[in-house]
Coordinates of C-alpha atoms in Angstrom, one line a residue:
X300 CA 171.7 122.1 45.0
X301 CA 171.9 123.5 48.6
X302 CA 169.2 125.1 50.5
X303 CA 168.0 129.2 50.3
X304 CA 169.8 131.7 52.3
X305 CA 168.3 133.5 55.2
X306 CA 166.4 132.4 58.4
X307 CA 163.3 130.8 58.0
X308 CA 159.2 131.2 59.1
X309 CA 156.8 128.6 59.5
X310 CA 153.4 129.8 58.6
X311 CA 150.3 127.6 60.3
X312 CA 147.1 127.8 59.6
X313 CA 145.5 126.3 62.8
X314 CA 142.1 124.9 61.5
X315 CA 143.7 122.3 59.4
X316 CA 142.8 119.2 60.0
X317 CA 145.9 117.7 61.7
X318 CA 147.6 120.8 62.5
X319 CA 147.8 120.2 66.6
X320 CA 149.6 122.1 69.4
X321 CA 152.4 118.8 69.4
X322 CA 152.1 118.7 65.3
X323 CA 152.7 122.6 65.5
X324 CA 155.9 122.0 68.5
X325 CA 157.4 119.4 65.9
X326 CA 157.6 121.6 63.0
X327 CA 159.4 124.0 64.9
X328 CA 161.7 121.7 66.1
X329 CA 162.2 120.2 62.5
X330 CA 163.0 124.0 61.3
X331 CA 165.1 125.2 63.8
X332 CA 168.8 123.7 62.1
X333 CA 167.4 126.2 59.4
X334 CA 167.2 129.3 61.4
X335 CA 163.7 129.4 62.0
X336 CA 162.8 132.6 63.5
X337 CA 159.1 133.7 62.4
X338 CA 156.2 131.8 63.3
X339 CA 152.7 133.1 61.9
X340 CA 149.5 131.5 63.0
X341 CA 147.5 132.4 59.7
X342 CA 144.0 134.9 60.0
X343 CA 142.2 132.7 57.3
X344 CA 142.1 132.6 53.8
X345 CA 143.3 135.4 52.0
X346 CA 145.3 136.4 54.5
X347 CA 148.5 133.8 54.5
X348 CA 150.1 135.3 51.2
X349 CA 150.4 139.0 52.9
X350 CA 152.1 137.3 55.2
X351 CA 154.9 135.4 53.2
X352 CA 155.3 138.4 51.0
X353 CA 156.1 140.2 54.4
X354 CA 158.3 138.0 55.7
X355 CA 160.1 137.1 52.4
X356 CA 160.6 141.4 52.2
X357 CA 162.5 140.8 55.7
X358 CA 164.7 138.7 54.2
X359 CA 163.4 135.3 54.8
X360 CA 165.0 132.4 52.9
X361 CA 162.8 129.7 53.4
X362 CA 158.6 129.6 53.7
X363 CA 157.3 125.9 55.8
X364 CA 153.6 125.9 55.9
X365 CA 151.5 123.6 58.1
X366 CA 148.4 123.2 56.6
X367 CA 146.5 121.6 53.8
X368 CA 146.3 122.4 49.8
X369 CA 144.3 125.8 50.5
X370 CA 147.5 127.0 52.5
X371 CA 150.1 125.6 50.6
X372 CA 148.5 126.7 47.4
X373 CA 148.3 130.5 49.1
X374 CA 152.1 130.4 50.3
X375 CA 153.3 129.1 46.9
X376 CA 151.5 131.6 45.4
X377 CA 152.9 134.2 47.4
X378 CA 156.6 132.5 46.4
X379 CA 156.5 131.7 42.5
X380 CA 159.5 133.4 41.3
X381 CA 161.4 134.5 44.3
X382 CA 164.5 133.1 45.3
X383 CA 162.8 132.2 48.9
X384 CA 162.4 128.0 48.8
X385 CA 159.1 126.7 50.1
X386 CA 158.4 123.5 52.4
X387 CA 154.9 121.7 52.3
X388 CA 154.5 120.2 55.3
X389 CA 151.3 117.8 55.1
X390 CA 148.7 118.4 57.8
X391 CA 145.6 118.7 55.8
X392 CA 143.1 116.2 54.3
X393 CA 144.6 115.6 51.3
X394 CA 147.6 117.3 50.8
X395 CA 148.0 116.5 47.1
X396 CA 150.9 119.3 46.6
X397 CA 153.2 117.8 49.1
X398 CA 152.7 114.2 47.9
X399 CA 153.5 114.6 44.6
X400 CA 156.9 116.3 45.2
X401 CA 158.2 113.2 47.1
X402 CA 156.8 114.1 50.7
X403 CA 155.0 111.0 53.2
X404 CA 151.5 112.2 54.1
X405 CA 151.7 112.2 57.6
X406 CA 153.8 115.1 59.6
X407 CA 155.6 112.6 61.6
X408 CA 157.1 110.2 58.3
X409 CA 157.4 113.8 56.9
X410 CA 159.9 115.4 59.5
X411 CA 162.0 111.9 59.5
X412 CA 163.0 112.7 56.3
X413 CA 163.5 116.5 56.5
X414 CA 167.0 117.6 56.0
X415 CA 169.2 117.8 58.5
X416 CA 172.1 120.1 56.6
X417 CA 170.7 123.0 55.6
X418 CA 173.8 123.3 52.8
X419 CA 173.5 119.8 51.1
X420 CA 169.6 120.5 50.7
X421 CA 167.6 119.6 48.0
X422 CA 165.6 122.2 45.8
X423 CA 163.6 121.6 43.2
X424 CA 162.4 124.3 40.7
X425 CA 158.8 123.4 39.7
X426 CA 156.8 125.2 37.1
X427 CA 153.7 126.1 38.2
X428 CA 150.7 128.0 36.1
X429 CA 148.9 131.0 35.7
X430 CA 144.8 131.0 35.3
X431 CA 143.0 134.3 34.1
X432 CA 139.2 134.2 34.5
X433 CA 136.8 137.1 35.2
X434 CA 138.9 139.3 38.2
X435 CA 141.2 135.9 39.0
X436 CA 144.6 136.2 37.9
X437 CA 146.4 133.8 40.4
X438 CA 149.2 131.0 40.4
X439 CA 148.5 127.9 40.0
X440 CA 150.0 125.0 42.2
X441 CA 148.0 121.8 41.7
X442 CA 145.4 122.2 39.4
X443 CA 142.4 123.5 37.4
X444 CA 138.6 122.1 36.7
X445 CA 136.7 123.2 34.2
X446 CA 132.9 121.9 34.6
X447 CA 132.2 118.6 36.3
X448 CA 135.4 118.7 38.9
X449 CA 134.3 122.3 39.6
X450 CA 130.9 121.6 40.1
X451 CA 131.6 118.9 42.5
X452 CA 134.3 121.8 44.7
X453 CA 131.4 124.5 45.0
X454 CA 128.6 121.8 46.1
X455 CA 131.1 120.4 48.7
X456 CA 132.3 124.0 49.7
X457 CA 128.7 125.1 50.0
X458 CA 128.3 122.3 52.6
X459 CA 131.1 122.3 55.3
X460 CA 129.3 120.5 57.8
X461 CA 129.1 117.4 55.4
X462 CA 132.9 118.1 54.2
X463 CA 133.8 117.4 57.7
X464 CA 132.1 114.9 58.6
X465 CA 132.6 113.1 55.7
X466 CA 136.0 114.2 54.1
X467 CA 136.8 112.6 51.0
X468 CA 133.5 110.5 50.9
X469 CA 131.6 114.3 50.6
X470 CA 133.8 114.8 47.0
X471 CA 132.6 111.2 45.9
X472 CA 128.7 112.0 46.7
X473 CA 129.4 115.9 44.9
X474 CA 131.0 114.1 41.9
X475 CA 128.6 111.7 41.1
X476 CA 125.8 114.1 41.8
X477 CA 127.7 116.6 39.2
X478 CA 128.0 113.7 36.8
X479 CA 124.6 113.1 37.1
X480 CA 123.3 116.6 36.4
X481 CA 125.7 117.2 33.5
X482 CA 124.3 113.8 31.7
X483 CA 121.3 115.6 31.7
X484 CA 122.3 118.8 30.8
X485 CA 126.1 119.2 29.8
X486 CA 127.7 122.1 29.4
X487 CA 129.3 122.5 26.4
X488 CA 133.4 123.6 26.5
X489 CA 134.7 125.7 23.5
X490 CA 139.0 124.9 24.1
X491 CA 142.0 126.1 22.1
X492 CA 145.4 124.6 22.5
X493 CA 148.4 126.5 21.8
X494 CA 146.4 127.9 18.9
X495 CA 144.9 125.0 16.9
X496 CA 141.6 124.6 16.1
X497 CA 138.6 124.3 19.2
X498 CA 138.0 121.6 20.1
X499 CA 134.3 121.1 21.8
X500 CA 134.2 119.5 25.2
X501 CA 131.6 119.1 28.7
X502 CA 134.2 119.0 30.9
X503 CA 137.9 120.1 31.1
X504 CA 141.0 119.8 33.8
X505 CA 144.5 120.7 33.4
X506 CA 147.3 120.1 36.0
X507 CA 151.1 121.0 36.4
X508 CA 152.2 117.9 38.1
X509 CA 151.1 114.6 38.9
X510 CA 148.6 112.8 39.9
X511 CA 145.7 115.2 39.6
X512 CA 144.4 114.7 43.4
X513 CA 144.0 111.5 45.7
X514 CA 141.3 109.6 47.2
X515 CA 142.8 108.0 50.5
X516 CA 146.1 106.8 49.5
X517 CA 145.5 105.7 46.0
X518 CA 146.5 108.6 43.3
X519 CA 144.4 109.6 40.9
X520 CA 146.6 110.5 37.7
X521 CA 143.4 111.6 35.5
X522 CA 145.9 114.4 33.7
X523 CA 148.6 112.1 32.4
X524 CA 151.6 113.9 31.8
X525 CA 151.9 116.3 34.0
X526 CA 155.5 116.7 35.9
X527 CA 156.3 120.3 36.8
X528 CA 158.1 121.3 33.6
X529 CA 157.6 123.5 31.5
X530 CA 154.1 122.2 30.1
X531 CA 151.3 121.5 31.2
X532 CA 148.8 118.9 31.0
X533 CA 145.2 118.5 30.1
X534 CA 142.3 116.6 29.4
X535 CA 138.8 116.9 28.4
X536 CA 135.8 114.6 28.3
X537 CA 134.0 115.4 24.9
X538 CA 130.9 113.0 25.4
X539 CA 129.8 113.8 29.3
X540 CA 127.4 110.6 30.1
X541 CA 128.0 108.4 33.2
X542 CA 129.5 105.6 31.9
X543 CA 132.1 108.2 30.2
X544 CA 133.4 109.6 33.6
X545 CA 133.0 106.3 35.2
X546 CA 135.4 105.1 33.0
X547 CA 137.6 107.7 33.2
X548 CA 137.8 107.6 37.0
X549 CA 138.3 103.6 37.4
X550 CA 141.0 103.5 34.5
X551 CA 142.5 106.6 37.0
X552 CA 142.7 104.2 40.1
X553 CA 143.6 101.3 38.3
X554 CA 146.6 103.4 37.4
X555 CA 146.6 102.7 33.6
X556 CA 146.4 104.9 30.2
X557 CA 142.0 105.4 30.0
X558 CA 140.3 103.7 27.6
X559 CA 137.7 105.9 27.3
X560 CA 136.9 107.6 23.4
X561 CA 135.6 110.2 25.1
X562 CA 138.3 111.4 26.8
X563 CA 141.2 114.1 25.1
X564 CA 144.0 115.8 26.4
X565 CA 147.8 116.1 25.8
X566 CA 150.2 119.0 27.3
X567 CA 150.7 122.9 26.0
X568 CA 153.4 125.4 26.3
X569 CA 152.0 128.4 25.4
X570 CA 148.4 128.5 26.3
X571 CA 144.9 127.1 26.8
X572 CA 141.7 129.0 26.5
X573 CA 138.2 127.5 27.5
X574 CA 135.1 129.6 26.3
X575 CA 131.5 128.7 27.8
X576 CA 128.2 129.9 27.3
X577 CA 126.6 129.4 29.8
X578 CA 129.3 130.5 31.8
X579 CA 131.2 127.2 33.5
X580 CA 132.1 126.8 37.1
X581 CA 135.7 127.2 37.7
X582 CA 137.8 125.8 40.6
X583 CA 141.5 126.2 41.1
X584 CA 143.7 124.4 43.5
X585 CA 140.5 123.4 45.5
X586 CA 138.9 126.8 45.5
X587 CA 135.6 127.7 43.9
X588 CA 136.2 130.7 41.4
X589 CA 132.6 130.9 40.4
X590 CA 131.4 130.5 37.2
X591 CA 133.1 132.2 33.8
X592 CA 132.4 132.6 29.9
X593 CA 136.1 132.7 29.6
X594 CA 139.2 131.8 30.6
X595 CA 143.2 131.0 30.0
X596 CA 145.7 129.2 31.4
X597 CA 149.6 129.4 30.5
X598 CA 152.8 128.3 32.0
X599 CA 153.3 130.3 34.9
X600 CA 156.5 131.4 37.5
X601 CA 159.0 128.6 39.0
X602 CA 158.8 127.7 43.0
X603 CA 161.6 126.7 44.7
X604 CA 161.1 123.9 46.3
X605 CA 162.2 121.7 49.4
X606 CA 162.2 117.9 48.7
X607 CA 162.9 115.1 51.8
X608 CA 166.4 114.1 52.2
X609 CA 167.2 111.3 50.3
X610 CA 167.0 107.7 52.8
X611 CA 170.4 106.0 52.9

């Protein structure tokens, strides 16, 4: 399927971690056999999906973002079910989004393998999903945690010194330090698939595509089943102890089906509710929400995508 039609903007947000003057120079280069002719250095958060929708009312075709998850999870957003294609290019941290649609994780393997022709192109149309919780009614790109992963987002959030020092390492202290305080006191998950009966849970996630996140290089797939379509995945852990989400996590790396009894989960195509009491923190695509009594996620709008040009 051939590419979008109309000139193209590259959106940077220019605190991401690898986003540099010669990264920022290259993706321009890389753009420019698409008609790039908008270049928006982003504000901050909040800010970048004004932008796209802006752009994309002046007729742009295709969206390239240079950033990490937060921004390409705000320009997709800002996308879902227009015609205009997006392009992830990685230059966070992480950059789970880009990853699991068949991009490298560094800029430079990334532009190798951007399209050259415009018209032979590649688009993907990926279902995304749609969270409602307290005031948030958003897209949602990557993923959703109920509970432990969320707990784990808003301690690391609340200490950015430590997230940049540490990166990655700073989620593996929050986790186990989330674990911890939920095997003393979990929370307990009231969820409803598609209707059936509740099932009672500590924890929850759901994802639209796979694998759930990284940590380094190595995938962590810890919502099987998950690939873009129109379901969605999810899991829950009904017994939240240590050993449980240990489990959980090491079967994830070792890349294999868990073996943990605790753990529940399958895919839905109409929708998911999670009811709390105490309310339960909430974090989607990486962002703390805060913490809800209630919330639902559903299927949500189609992005058009660009995937790398196929090596010969």
């Amino acid at each position: 399927m051939s590419g979008g039609h109309g000139p193209a903007a590259l959106v940077i947000n220019p605190y991401a971690t690898k986003a540099t003057t010669q990264a920022r120079a290259a993706a321009v280069q890389a753009l420019e056999p698409f008609g790039l002719e908008r270049v928006v250095i982003s504000r901050g958060p909040g800010a970048v999906a004004e932008e796209v929708k802006a752009a994309v009312a002046d007729g742009v075709g295709m969206v390239a973002s240079l950033g990490g998850d937060g921004t390409v999870a705000e320009v997709a957003g800002a996308l879902a079910g227009t015609d205009t294609v997006a392009v992830p290019l990685p230059s966070g941290g992480t950059n789970v989004f880009t990853r699991s649609v068949g991009w490298p994780s560094d800029l430079a393997s990334a532009l190798s393998v951007m399209p050259r022709d415009p018209q032979s192109a590649r688009i993907a149309n990926l279902r995304l999903g749609r969270l409602r919780a307290g005031n948030h009614d958003r897209v949602v790109v990557i993923n959703i945690g109920f509970g432990l992963d969320a707990e784990t987002v808003h301690w690391v959030e609340a200490h950015p010194g430590l997230k940049r020092r540490l990166r990655q390492l700073a989620f593996v202290i929050g986790a186990w330090r989330s674990a911890a305080m939920f095997a003393r006191e979990p929370p307990r998950l009231s969820i409803r698939v598609d209707g059936a009966e509740p099932i009672e849970a500590a924890t929850a996630l759901v994802a639209c595509g796979s694998p759930y996140t990284y940590l380094g290089r190595r995938p962590l797939d810890l919502v099987p089943g998950a690939a873009f379509d129109d379901e969605l995945a999810w899991r829950a852990l009904v017994d939240m102890n240590l050993r449980s989400a240990s489990v959980a996590v090491i079967d994830a790396l070792a890349g294999r089906e868990s073996t943990s009894t605790a753990l529940v989960g399958g895919r839905f195509s109409s929708t998911l509710t999670v009811q709390s009491e105490p309310a339960v923190a909430i974090q989607c695509d990486g962002e703390p929400l805060g913490w809800h009594s209630m919330a639902t996620v559903e299927p949500g709008p189609t992005l058009r995508t660009l995937l790398p040009a196929q090596r010969r």
